[in-house]
Short mmCIF file of C-alpha atoms and ligand atoms in Angstrom, two decimals:
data_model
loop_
_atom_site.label_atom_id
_atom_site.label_comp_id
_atom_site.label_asym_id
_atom_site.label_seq_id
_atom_site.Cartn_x
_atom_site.Cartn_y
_atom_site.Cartn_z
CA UNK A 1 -2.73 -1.99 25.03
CA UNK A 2 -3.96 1.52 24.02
CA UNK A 3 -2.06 4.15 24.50
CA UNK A 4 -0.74 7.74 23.58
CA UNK A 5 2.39 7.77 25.30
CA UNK A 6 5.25 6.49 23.67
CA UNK A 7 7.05 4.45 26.56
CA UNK A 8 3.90 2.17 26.88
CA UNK A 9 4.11 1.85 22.58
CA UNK A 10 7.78 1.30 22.90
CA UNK A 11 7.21 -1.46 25.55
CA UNK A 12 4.46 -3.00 23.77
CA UNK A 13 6.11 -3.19 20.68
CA UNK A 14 9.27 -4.95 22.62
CA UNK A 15 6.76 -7.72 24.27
CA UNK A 16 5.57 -7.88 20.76
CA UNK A 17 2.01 -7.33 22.50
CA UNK A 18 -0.95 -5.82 20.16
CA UNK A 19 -0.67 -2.05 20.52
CA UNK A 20 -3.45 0.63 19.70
CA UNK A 21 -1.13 4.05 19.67
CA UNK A 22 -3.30 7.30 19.35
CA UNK A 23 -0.99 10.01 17.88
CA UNK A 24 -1.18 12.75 20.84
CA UNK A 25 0.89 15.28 18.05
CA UNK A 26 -1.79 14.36 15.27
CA UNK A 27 -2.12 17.76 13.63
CA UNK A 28 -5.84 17.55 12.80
CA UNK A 29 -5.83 19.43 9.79
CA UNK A 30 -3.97 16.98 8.25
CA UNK A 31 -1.03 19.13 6.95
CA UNK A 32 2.38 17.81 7.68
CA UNK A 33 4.14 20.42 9.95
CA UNK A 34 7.17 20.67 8.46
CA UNK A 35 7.69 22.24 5.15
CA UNK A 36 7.70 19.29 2.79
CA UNK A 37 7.94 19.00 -1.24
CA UNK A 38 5.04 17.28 -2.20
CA UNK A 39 1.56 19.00 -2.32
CA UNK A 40 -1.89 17.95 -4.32
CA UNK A 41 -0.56 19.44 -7.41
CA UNK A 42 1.90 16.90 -7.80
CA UNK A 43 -0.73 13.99 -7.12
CA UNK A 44 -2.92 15.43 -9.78
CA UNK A 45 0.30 15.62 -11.93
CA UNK A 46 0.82 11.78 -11.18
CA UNK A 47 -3.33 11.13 -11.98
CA UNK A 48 -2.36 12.94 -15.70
CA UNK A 49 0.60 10.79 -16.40
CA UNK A 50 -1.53 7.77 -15.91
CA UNK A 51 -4.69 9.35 -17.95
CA UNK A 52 -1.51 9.85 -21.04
CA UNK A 53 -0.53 5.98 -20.56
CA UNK A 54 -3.67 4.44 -20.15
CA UNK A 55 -3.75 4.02 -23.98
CA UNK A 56 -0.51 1.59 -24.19
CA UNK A 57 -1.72 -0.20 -21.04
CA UNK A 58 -4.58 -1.13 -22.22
CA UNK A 59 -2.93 -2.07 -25.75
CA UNK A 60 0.09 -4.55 -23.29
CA UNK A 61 -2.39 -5.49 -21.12
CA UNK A 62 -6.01 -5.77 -22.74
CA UNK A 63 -7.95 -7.18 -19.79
CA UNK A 64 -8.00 -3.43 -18.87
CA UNK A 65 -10.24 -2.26 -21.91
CA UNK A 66 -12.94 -1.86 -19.38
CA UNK A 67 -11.18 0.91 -17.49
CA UNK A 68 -9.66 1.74 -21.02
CA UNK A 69 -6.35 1.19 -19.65
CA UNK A 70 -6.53 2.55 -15.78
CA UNK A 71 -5.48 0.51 -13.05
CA UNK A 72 -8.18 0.95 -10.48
CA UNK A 73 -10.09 -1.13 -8.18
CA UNK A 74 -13.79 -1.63 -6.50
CA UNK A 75 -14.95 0.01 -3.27
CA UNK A 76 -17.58 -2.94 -2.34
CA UNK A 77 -19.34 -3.00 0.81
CA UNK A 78 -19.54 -5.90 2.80
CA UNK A 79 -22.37 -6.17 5.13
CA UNK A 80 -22.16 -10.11 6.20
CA UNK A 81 -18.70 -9.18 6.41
CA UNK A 82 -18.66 -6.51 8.96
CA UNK A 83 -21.45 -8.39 10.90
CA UNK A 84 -18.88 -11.48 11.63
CA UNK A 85 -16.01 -9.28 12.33
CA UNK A 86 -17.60 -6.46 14.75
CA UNK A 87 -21.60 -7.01 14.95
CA UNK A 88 -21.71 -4.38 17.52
CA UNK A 89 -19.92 -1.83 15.19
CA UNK A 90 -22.48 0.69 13.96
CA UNK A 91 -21.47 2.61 10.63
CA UNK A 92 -20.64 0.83 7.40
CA UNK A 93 -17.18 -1.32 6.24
CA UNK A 94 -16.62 -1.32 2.57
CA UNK A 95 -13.27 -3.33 1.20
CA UNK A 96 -11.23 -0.95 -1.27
CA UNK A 97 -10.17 -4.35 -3.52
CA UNK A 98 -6.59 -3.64 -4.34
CA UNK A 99 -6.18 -7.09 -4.34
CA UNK A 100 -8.26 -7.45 -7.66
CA UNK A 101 -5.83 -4.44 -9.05
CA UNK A 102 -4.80 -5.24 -12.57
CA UNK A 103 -1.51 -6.32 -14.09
CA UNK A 104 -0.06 -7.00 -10.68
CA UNK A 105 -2.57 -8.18 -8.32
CA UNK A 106 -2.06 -5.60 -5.16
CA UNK A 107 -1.16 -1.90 -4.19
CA UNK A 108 2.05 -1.87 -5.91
CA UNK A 109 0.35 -1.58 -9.57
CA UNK A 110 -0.56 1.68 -8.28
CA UNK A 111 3.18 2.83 -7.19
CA UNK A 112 5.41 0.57 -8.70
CA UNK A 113 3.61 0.63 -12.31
CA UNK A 114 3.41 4.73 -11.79
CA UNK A 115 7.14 4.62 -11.41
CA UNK A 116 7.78 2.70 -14.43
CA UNK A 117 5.63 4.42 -16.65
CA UNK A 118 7.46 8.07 -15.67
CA UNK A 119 10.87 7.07 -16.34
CA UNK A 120 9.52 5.37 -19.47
CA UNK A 121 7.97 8.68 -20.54
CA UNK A 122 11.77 10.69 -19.48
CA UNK A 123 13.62 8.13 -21.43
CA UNK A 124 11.14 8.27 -24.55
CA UNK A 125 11.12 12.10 -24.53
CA UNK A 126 15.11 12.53 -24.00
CA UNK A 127 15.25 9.34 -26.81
CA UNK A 128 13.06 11.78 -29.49
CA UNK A 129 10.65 8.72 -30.00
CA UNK A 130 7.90 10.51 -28.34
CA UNK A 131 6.68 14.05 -28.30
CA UNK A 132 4.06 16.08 -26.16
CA UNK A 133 0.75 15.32 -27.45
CA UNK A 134 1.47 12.06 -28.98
CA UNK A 135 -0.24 8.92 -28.42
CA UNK A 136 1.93 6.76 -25.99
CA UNK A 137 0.21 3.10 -27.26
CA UNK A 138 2.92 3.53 -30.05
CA UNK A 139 5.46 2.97 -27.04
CA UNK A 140 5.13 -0.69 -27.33
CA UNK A 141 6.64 -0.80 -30.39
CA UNK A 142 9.89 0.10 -29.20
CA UNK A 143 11.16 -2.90 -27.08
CA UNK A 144 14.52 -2.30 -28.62
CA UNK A 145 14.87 0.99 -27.40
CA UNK A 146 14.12 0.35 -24.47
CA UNK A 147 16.27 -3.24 -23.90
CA UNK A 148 19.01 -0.74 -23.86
CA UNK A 149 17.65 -0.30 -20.27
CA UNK A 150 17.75 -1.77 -17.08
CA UNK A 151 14.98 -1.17 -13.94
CA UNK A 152 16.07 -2.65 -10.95
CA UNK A 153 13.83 -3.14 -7.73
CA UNK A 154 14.23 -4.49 -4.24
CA UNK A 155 11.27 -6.16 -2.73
CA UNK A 156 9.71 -8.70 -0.45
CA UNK A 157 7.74 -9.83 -3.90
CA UNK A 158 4.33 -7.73 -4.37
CA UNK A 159 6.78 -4.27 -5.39
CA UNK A 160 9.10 -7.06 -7.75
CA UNK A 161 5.79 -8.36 -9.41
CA UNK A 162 4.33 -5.06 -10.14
CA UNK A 163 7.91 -3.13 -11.57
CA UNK A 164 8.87 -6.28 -12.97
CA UNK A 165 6.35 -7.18 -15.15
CA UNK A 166 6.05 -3.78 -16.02
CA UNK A 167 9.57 -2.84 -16.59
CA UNK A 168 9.63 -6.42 -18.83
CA UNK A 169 6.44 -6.10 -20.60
CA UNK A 170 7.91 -2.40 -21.69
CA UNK A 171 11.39 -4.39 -23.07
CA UNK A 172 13.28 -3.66 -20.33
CA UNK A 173 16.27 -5.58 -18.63
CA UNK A 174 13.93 -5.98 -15.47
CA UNK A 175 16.10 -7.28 -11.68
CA UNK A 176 14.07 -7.78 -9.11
CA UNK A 177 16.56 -8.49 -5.62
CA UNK A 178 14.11 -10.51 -3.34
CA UNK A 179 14.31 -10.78 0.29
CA UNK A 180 14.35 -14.30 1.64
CA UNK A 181 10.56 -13.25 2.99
CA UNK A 182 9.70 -13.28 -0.82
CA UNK A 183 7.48 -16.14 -1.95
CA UNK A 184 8.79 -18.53 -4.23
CA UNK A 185 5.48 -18.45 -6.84
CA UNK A 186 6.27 -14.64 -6.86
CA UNK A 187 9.90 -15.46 -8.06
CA UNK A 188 8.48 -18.68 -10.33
CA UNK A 189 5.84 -15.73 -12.11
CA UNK A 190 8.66 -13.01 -12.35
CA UNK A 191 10.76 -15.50 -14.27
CA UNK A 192 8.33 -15.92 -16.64
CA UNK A 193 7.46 -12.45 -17.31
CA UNK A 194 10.98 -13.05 -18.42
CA UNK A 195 12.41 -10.92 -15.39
CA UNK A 196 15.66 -11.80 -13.59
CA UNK A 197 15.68 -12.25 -9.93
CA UNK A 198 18.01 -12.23 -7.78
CA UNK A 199 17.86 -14.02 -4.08
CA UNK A 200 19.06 -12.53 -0.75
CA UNK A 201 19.27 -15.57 2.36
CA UNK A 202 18.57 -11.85 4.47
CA UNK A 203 16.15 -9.50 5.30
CA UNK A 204 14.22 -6.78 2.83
CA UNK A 205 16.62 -4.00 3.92
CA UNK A 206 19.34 -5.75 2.62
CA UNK A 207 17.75 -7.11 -0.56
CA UNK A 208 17.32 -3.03 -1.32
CA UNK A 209 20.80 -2.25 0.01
CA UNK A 210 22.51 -4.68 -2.65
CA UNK A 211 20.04 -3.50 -5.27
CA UNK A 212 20.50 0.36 -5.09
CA UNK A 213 24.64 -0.79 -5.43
CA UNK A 214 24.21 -3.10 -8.57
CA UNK A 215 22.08 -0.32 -10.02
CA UNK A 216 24.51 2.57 -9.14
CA UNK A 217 27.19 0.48 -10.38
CA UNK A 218 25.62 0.81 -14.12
CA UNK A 219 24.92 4.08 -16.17
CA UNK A 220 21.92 2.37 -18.20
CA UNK A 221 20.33 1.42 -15.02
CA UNK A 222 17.17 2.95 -12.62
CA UNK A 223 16.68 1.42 -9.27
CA UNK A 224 12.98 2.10 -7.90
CA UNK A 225 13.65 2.83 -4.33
CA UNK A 226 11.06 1.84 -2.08
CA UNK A 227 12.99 3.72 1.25
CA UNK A 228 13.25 6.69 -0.37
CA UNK A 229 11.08 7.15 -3.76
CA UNK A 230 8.84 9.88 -4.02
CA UNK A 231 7.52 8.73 -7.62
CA UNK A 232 6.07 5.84 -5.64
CA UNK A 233 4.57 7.87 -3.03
CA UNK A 234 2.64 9.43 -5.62
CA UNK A 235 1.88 6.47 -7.72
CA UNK A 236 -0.21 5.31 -4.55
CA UNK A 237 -1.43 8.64 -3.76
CA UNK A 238 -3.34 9.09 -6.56
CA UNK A 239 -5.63 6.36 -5.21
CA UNK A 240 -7.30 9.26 -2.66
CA UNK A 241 -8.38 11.62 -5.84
CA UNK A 242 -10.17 7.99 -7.31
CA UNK A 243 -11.42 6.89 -4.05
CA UNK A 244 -12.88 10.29 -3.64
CA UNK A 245 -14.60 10.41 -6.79
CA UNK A 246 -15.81 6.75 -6.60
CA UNK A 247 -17.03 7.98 -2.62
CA UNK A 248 -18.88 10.81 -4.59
CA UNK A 249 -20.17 8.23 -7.20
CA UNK A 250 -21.83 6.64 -4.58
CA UNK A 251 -22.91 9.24 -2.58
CA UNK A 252 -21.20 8.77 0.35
CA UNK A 253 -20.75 12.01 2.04
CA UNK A 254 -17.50 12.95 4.19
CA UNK A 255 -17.89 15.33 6.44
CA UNK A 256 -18.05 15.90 10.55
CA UNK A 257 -21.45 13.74 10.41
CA UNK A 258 -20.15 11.05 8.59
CA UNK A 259 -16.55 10.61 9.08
CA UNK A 260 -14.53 8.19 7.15
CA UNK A 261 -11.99 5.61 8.95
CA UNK A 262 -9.40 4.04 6.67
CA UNK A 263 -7.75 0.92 7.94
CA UNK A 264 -3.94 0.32 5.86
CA UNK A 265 -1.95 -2.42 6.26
CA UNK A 266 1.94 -1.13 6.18
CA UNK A 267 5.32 -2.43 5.00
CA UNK A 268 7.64 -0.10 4.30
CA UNK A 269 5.29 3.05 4.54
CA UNK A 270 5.14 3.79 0.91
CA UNK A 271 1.74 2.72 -0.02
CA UNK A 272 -0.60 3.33 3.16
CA UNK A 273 1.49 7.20 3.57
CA UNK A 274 1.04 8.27 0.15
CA UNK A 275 -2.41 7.28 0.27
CA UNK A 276 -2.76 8.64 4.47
CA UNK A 277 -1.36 12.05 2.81
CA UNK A 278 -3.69 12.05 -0.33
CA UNK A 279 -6.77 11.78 1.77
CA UNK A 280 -5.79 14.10 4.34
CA UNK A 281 -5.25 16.96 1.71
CA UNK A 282 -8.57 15.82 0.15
CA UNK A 283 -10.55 15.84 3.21
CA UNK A 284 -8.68 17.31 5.98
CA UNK A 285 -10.03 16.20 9.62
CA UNK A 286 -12.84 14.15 8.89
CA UNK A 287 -11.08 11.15 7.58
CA UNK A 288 -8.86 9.36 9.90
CA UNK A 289 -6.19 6.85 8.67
CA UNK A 290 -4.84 4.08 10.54
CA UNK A 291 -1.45 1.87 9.63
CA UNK A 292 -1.51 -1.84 10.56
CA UNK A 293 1.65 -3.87 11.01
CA UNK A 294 1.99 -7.65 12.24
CA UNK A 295 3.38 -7.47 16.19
CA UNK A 296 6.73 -8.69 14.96
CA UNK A 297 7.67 -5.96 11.90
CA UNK A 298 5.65 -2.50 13.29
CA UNK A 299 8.81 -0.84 11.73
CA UNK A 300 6.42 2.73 11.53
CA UNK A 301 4.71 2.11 14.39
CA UNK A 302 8.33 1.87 16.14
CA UNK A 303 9.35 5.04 13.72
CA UNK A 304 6.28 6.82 14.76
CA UNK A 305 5.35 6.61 18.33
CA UNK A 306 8.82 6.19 19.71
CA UNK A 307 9.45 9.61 18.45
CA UNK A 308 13.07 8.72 17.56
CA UNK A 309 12.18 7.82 13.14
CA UNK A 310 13.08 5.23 11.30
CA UNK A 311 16.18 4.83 13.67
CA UNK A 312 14.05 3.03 15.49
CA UNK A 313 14.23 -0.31 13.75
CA UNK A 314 12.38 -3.94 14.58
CA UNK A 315 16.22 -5.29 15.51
CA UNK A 316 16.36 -2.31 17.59
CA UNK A 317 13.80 -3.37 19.80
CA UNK A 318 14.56 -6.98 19.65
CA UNK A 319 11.88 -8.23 17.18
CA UNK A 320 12.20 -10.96 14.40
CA UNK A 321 10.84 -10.00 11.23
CA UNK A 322 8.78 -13.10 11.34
CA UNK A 323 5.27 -12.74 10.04
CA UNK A 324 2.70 -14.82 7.71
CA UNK A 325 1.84 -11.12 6.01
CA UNK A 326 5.21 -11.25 3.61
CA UNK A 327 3.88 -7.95 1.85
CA UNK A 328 4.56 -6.37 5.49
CA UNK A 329 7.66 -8.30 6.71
CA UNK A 330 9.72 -4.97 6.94
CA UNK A 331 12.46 -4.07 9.53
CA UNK A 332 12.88 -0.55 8.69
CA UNK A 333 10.49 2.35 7.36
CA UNK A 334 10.66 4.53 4.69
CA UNK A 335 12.07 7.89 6.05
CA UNK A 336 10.16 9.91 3.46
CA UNK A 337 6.84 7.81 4.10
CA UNK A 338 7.56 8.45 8.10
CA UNK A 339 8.28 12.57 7.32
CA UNK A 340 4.95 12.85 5.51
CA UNK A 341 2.90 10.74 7.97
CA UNK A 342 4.25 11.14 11.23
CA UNK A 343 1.69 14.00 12.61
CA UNK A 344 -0.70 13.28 9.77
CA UNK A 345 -1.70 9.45 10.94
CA UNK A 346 -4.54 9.09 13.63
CA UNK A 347 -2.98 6.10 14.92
CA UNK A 348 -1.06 2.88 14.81
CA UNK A 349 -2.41 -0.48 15.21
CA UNK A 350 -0.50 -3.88 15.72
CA UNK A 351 -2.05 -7.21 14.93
CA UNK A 352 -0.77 -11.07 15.95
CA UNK A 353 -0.41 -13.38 13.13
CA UNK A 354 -3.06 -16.06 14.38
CA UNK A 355 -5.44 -13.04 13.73
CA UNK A 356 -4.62 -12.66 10.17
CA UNK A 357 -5.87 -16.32 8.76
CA UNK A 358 -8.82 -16.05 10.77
CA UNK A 359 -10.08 -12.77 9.00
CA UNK A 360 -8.93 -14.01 5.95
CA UNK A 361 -11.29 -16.45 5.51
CA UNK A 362 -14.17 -14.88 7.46
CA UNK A 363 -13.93 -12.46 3.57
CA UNK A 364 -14.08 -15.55 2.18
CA UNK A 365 -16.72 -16.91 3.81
CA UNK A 366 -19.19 -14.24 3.69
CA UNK A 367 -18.44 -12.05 0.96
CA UNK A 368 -15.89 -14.37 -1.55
CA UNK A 369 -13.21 -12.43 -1.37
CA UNK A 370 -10.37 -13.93 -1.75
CA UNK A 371 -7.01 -11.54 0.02
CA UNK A 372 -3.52 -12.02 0.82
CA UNK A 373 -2.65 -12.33 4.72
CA UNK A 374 -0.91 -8.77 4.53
CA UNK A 375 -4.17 -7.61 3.49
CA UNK A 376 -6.11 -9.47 6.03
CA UNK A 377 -4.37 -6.88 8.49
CA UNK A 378 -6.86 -4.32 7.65
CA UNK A 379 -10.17 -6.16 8.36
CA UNK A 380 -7.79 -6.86 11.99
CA UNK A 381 -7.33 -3.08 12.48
CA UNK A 382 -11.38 -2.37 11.91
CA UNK A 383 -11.88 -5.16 14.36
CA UNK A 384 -9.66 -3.84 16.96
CA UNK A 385 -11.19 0.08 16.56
CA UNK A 386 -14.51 -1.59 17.56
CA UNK A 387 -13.45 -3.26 20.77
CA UNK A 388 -15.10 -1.39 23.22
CA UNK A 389 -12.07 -0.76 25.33
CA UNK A 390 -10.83 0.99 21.84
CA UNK A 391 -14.32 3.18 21.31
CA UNK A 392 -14.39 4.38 25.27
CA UNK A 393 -10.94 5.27 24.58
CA UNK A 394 -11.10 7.29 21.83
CA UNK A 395 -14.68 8.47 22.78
CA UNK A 396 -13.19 9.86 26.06
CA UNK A 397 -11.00 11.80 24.26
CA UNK A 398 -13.54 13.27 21.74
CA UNK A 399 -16.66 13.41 23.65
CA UNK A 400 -18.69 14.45 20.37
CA UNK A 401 -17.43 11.44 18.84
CA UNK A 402 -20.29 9.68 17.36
CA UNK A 403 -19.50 6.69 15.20
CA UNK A 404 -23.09 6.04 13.59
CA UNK A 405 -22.72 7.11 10.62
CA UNK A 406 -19.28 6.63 10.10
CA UNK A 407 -17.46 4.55 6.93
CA UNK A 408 -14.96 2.56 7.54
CA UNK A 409 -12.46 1.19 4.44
CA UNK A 410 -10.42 -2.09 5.09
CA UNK A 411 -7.98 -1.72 2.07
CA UNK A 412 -7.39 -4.98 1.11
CA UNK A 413 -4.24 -4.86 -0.36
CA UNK A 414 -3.18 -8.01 -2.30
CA UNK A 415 -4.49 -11.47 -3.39
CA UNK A 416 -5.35 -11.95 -6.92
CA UNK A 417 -2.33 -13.74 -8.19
CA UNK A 418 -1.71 -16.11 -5.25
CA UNK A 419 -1.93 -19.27 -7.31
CA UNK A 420 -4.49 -22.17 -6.54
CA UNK A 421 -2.45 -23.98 -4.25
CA UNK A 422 -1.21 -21.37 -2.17
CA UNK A 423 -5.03 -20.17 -1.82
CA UNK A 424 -6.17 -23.57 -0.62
CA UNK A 425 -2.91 -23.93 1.73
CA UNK A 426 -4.12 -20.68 3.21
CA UNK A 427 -8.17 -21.16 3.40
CA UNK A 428 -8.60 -25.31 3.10
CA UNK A 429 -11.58 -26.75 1.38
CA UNK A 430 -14.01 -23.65 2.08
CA UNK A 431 -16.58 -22.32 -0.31
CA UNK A 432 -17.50 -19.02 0.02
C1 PLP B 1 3.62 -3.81 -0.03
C2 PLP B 1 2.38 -4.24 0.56
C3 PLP B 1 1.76 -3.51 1.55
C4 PLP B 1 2.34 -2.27 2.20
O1 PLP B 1 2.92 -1.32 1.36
P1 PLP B 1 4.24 -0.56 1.82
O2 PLP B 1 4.48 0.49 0.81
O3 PLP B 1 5.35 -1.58 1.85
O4 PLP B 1 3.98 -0.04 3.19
C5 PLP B 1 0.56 -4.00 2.04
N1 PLP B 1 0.00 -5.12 1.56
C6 PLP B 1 0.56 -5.84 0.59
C7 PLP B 1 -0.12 -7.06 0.09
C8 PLP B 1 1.77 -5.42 0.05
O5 PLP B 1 2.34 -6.14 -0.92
#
């Protein structure tokens, strides 16, 4: 169904039928109405924590010498692609490959990492072992100091892999509390960064519940909240300032001639809001973000286009939870993701499962790119903005619409460390 109004969504989203929700409050300028915190200072602020720690990434992690110790990843176009998804589609897909992204193999090196890294630099400032100005590769020489510590996380495994490893790599006491979603090869590789983890039988919500109260319950200890952190949001947010200058790098203009469509797939909100709000400050109404859940989590879509916030959660309207996309298997949003994105977001798009294993290996199979079902749930919402019942829909509503020239990104958010087995579970015997 497409739709606008918000009993249709809500009755969609019930019947756990795909939905295509339009945002009829979108404020075009992409400014959240209401007077929030967070501006593009603070996302540059974020960008020049990461330029001071790139040095003692790259020393812990030297596979990133190339980007001399930034976490980025490739915007690659994919022609053969795009022609097996949507051959009618005019314009241009490129995949932004977070799931190549260093260290921790999806989106959450950009947030979780970010978060990390700035209470490392508090606690090393406040601990007199670093000063302004000095070079922060001498930080990994101080696992002692910072075993005194404990970082605890709750996750449905991507947000545990990319915190934990960090937090452990760093010398921390590193607890990841994983919902029963969580992959048991994500739990197997956390061990053995030497992480503990701990296992929930329940949903996400609860794994983050039981972590904020083990890490409130200790004075040494810093829980990375993904319902409510706003070092996250700008972790991932500073992925709009790179994708802009990697846009201008290739000189690919936006502007009302070429607008640029940017498919997410969303969990909790964190990741596909901070970036949704990056990009909108960078370039206002001509680039129009989409969020993409699986039919039985939408927990934003539900937030969003019922009207009634993060209230509205998947038990709420009767769903399961189920989905093959674990990175997206969320019942409940992030109410500082849904206050940033709410009138910002063009539009909400719901995907089946059988869709996501499909497109999966259609990137495989044409391009060799290997991504994560969650992930897979962007290449979905491209495909569904090209079904013609889609482009007479929004075309109707913005008569000058003219999609020739747009770009499209499917931000492929995960994939690199699913492990050989799970890979060939998920695309057989196929070569790309
Ligand atoms: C976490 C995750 C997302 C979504 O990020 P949220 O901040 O939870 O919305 C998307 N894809 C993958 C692979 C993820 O791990």
């Amino acid at each position: 169904m497409i739709t606008a109004s918000s009993e249709n969504a809500v009755s969609a989203l019930r019947n756990a039928e795909e939905l295509f929700w339009i945002n009829p409050l979108l404020n075009s300028a992409g400014i959240p109405r209401s007077a929030l915190s967070l501006g593009i200072n603070d996302i540059t602020d974020a960008q020049q924590r990461l330029i001071r720690f790139a040095p003692l990434i790259e020393r812990l992690f030297p596979y990133t010498a190339a980007s001399g110790g930034i976490i980025e990843s490739d915007l690659t176009p994919v022609p053969a692609l795009q022609q097996s998804l949507a051959p009618r589609c005019r314009g241009k897909l490129y995949i932004k490959q977070d799931n190549t992204l260093p260290i921790a193999g999806s989106i959450k090196a950009r947030g979780g990492i970010y978060e990390v890294l700035k209470h490392t630099e508090a606690l090393a400032l406040e601990g007199g072992i670093l000063c302004s100005g000095s070079d922060y590769s001498k930080l990994a020489d101080y696992r002692d100091f910072f075993s005194q510590f404990t970082i605890q996380v709750g996750s449905t495994g991507n947000l545990g892999l990319s915190v934990g490893i960090m937090s452990a790599t760093l010398g921390y006491h590193a607890v990841v509390h994983m919902s029963s979603d969580a992959m048991q090869w994500k739990k197997d590789l956390l061990r053995k960064h030497g992480a503990e983890v701990v296992e929930y039988s329940g949903s996400y919500t609860e794994a983050v519940l039981n972590g904020r109260r083990a890490s409130e319950a200790s004075k040494q200890s810093y829980f990375i909240d993904d319902e409510n952190s706003p070092d996250l949001f700008l972790g991932y947010a500073v992925a709009a300032l790179r994708l802009k200058e990697q846009l201008e790098r290739r000189q690919i203009a936006v502007d009302a001639e070429h607008p640029l469509y940017v498919y997410l797939p969303c969990g909790v909100g964190g990741a596909p809001g901070g970036i949704t709000f990056g990009l909108k400050l960078l370039f206002g109404e001509f680039v129009r973000c989409y969020i993409i859940e699986p039919v039985n989590a939408p927990c934003m879509t539900a937030a969003i286009a019922s009207g009634k916030g993060t209230d509205m959660d998947i038990g709420r309207l009767g769903l399961s939870g189920l989905t093959a996309a674990d990175g997206l298997a969320v019942g409940r949003a992030s109410a500082l993701a849904y206050e940033y994105i709410k009138d910002i977001i063009d539009g909400c798009i719901t995907v089946h499962d059988d869709k996501l294993i499909p497109a999966l290996i259609s990137a495989y199979k044409t391009e060799g790119i290997f991504m994560e079902p969650s992930a897979a749930a962007s290449l979905c919402g491209f495909s569904r903005l090209c079904t013609p019942e889609a482009l007479q829909y929004l075309s109707s509503a913005d008569p000058l619409l003219n999609l020739d020239n747009a770009v499209h990104i499917a931000w492929a958010t995960g994939g690199s460390l699913v492990p050989e087995s799970e890979r060939r579970r998920l695309i057989g015997g196929l070569e790309p």
